mmCIF file of C-alpha atoms in Angstrom:
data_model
loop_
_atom_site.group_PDB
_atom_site.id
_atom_site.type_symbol
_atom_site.label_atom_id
_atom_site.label_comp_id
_atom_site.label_asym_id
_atom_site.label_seq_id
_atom_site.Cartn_x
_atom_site.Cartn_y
_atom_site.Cartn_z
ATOM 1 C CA UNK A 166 -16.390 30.542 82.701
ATOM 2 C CA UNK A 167 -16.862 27.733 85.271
ATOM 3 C CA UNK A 168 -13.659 26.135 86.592
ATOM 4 C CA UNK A 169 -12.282 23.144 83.934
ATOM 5 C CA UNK A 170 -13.777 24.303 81.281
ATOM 6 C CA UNK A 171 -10.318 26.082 80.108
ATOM 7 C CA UNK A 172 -8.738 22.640 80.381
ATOM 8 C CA UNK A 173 -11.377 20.702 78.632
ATOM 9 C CA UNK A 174 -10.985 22.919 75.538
ATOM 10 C CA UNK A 175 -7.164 22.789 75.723
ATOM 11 C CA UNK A 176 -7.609 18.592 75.848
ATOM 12 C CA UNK A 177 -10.463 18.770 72.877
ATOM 13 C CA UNK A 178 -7.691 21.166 70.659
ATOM 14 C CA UNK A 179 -4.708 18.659 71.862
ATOM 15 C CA UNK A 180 -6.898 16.034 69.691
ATOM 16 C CA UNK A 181 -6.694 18.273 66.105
ATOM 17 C CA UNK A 182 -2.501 18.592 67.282
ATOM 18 C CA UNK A 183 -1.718 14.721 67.781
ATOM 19 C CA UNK A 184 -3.440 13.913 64.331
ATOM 20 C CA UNK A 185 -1.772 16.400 62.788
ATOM 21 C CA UNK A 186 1.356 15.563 64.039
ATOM 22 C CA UNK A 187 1.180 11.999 63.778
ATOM 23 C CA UNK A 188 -0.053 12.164 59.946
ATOM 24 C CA UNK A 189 3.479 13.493 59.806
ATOM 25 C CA UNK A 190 5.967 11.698 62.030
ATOM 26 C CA UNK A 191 4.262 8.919 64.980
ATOM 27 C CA UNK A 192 1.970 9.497 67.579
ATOM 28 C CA UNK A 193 4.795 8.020 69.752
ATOM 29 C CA UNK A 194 6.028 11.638 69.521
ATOM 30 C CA UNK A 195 3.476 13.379 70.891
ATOM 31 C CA UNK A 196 2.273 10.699 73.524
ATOM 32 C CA UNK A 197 6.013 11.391 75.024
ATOM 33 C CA UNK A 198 5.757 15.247 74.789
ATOM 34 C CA UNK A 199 2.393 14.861 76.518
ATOM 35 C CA UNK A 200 3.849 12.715 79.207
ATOM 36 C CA UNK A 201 6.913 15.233 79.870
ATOM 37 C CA UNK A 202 4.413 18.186 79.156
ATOM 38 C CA UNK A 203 1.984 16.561 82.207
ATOM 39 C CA UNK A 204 4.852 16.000 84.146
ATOM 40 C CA UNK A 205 6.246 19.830 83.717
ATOM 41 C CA UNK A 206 2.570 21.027 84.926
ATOM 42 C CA UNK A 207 2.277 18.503 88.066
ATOM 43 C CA UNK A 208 6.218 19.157 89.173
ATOM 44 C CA UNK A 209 5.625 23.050 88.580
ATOM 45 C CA UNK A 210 2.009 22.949 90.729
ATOM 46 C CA UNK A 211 4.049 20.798 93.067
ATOM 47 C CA UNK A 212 5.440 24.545 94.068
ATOM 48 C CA UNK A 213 3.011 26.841 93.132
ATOM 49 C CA UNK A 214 -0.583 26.087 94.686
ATOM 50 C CA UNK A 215 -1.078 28.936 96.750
ATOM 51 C CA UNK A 216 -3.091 30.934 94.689
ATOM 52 C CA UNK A 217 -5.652 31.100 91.717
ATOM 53 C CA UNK A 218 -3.179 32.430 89.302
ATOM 54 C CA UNK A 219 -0.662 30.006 89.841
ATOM 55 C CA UNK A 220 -3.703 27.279 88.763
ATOM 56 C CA UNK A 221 -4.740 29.421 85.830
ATOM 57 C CA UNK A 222 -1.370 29.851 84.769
ATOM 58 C CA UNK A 223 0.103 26.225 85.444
ATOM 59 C CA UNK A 224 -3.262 24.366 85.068
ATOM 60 C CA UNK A 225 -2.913 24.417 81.709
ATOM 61 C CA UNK A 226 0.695 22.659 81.418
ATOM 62 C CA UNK A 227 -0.644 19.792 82.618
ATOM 63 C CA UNK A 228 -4.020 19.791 80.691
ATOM 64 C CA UNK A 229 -2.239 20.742 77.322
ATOM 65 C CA UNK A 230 0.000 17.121 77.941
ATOM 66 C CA UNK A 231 -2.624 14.952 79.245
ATOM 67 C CA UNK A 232 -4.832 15.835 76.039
ATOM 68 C CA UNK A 233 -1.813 14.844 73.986
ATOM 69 C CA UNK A 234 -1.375 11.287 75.603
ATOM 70 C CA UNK A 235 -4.920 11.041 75.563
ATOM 71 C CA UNK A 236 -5.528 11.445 72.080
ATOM 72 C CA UNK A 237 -1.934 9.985 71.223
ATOM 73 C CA UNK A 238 -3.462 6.325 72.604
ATOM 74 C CA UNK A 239 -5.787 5.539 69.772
ATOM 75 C CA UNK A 240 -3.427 7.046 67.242
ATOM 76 C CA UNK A 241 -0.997 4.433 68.482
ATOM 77 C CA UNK A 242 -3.202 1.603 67.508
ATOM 78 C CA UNK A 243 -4.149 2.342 64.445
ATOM 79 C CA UNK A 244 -0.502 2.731 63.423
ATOM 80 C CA UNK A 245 0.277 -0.834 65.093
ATOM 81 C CA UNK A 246 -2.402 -3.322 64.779
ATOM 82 C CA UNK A 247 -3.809 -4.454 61.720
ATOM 83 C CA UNK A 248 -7.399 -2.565 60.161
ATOM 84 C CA UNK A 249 -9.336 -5.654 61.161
ATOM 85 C CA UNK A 250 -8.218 -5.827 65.044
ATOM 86 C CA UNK A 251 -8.112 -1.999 65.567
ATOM 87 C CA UNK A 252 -12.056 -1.813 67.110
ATOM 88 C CA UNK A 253 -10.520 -4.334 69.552
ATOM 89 C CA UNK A 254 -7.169 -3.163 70.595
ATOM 90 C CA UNK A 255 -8.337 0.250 70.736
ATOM 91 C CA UNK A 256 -11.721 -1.396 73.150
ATOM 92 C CA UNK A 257 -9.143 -2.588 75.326
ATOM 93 C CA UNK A 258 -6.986 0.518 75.230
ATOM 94 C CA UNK A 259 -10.184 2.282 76.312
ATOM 95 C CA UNK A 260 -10.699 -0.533 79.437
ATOM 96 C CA UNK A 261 -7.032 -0.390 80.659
ATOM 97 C CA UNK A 262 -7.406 3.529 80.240
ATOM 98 C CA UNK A 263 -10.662 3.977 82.645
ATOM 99 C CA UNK A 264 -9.108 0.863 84.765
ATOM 100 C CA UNK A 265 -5.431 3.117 85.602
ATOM 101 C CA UNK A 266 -7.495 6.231 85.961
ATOM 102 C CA UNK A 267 -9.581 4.288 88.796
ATOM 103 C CA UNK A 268 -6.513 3.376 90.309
ATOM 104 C CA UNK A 269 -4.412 6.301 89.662
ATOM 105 C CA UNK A 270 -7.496 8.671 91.273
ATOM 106 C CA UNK A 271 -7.666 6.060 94.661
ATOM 107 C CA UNK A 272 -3.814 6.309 95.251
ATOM 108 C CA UNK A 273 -3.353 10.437 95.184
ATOM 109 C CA UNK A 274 -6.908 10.222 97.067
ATOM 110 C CA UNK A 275 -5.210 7.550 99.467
ATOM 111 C CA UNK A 276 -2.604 9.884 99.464
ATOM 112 C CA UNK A 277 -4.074 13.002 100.506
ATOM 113 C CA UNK A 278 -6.231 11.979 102.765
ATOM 114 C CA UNK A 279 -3.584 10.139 104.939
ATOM 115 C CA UNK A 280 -2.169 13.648 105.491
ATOM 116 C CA UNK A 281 -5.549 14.959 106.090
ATOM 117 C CA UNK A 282 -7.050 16.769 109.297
ATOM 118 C CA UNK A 283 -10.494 15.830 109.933
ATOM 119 C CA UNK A 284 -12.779 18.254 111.826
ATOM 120 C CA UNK A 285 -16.447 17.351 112.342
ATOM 121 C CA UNK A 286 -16.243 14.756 109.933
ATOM 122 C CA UNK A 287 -15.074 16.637 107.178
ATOM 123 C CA UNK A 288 -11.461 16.083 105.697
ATOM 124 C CA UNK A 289 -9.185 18.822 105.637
ATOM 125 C CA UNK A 290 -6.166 18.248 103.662
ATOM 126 C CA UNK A 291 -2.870 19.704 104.284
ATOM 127 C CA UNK A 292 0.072 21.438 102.063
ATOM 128 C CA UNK A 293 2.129 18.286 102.631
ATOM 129 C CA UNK A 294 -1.211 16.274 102.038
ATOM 130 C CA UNK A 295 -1.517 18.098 98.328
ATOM 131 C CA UNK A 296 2.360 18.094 97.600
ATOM 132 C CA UNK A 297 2.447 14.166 97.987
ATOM 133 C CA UNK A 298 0.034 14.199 95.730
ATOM 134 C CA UNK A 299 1.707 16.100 93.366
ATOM 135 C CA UNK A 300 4.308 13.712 94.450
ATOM 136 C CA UNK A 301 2.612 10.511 93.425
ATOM 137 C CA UNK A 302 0.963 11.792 90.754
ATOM 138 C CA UNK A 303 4.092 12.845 89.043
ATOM 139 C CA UNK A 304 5.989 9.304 89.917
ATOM 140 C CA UNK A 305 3.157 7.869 87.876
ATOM 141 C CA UNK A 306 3.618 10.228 84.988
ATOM 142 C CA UNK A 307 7.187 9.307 85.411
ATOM 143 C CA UNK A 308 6.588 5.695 85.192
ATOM 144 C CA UNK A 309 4.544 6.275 81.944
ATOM 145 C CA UNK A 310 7.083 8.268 80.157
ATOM 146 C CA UNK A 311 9.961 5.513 81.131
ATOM 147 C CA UNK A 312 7.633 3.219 79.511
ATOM 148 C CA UNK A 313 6.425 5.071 76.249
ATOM 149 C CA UNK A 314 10.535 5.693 75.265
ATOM 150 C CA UNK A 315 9.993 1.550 74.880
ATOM 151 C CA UNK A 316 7.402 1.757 72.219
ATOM 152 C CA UNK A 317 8.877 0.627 69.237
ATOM 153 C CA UNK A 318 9.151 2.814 65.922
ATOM 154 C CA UNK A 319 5.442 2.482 64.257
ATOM 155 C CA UNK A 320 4.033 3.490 60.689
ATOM 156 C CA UNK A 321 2.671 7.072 60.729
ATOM 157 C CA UNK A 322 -1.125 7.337 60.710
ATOM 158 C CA UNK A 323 -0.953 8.006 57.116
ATOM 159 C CA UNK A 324 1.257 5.332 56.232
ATOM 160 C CA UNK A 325 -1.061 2.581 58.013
ATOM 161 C CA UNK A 326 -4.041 4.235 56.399
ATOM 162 C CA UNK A 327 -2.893 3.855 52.867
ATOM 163 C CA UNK A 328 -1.911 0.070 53.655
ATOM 164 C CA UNK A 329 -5.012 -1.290 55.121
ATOM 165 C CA UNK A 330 -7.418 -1.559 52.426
ATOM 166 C CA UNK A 331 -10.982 -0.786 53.107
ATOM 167 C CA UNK A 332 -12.673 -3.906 54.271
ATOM 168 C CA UNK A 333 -15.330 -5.293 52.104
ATOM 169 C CA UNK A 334 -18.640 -6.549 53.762
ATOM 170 C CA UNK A 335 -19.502 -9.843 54.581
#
């Protein structure tokens, strides 16, 4: 099985878990477990990157909770925003998504390659190189959790579907 794939089923299966749970309690709940789930897996790998097990065994900590915040964001929105604004809010959920990815992906890049040794033109990054990346990585994560304990309590998904009346065409 090429390398990922493992991780890109766990974050497809985390989609069938958040709507599950949030049909039953709020998505809020599972966009913090992600977060502290994510967090686990990056302070863990932080430790343990030495060998392919540790990644096959580790990997999946952090996949598992970034496929629950993932799929937690549009959850969120359609238990806060009115049925007529949701293709919106959850448009620019999508934007500010791809936008902190960008930046999240330049600073651990940043990061690593300032610890980086470069032979022949080629950089070669360094244990402390990939354990400040960790670092950063999980400071970020950290951020986001502090953050998501802020969201106010929401309507389950349930709840906001059986309020919002289908919208009749125009």
């Amino acid at each position: 099985m090429p390398r990922g794939v493992h991780s890109s089923i766990l974050l497809l299966l985390c989609g069938f878990g958040v709507g599950w749970i949030a049909n039953r309690w709020s998505a809020k709940i599972t966009l913090v477990a992600g977060l502290a789930v994510a967090l686990a897996g990056l302070l863990v790998t932080h430790n343990y990157h030495y060998e392919k097990w540790q990644f096959i065994v580790f990997g999946p900590l952090f996949a598992v909770g970034m496929g629950l915040v993932i799929a937690s964001g549009p959850v969120l929105v359609v238990e806060a925003v009115r049925a007529e604004d949701q293709a919106t809010v959850n448009g620019v959920n999508s934007l500010i998504g791809g936008v902190l990815s960008a930046i999240s992906t330049q600073v651990i890049f940043s990061v690593l390659n300032d610890r980086a040794n470069v032979v022949q033109g080629t950089s070669l990054y360094t244990d402390g190189g990939y354990k400040a990346a960790y670092t950063a990585a999980a400071v970020m994560l950290a951020g986001a959790l502090v953050l998501a304990l802020f969201i106010p309590k929401v309507r389950t998904a349930a709840a906001a579907a059986a309020d919002s009346p289908v919208a009749a065409p125009r």
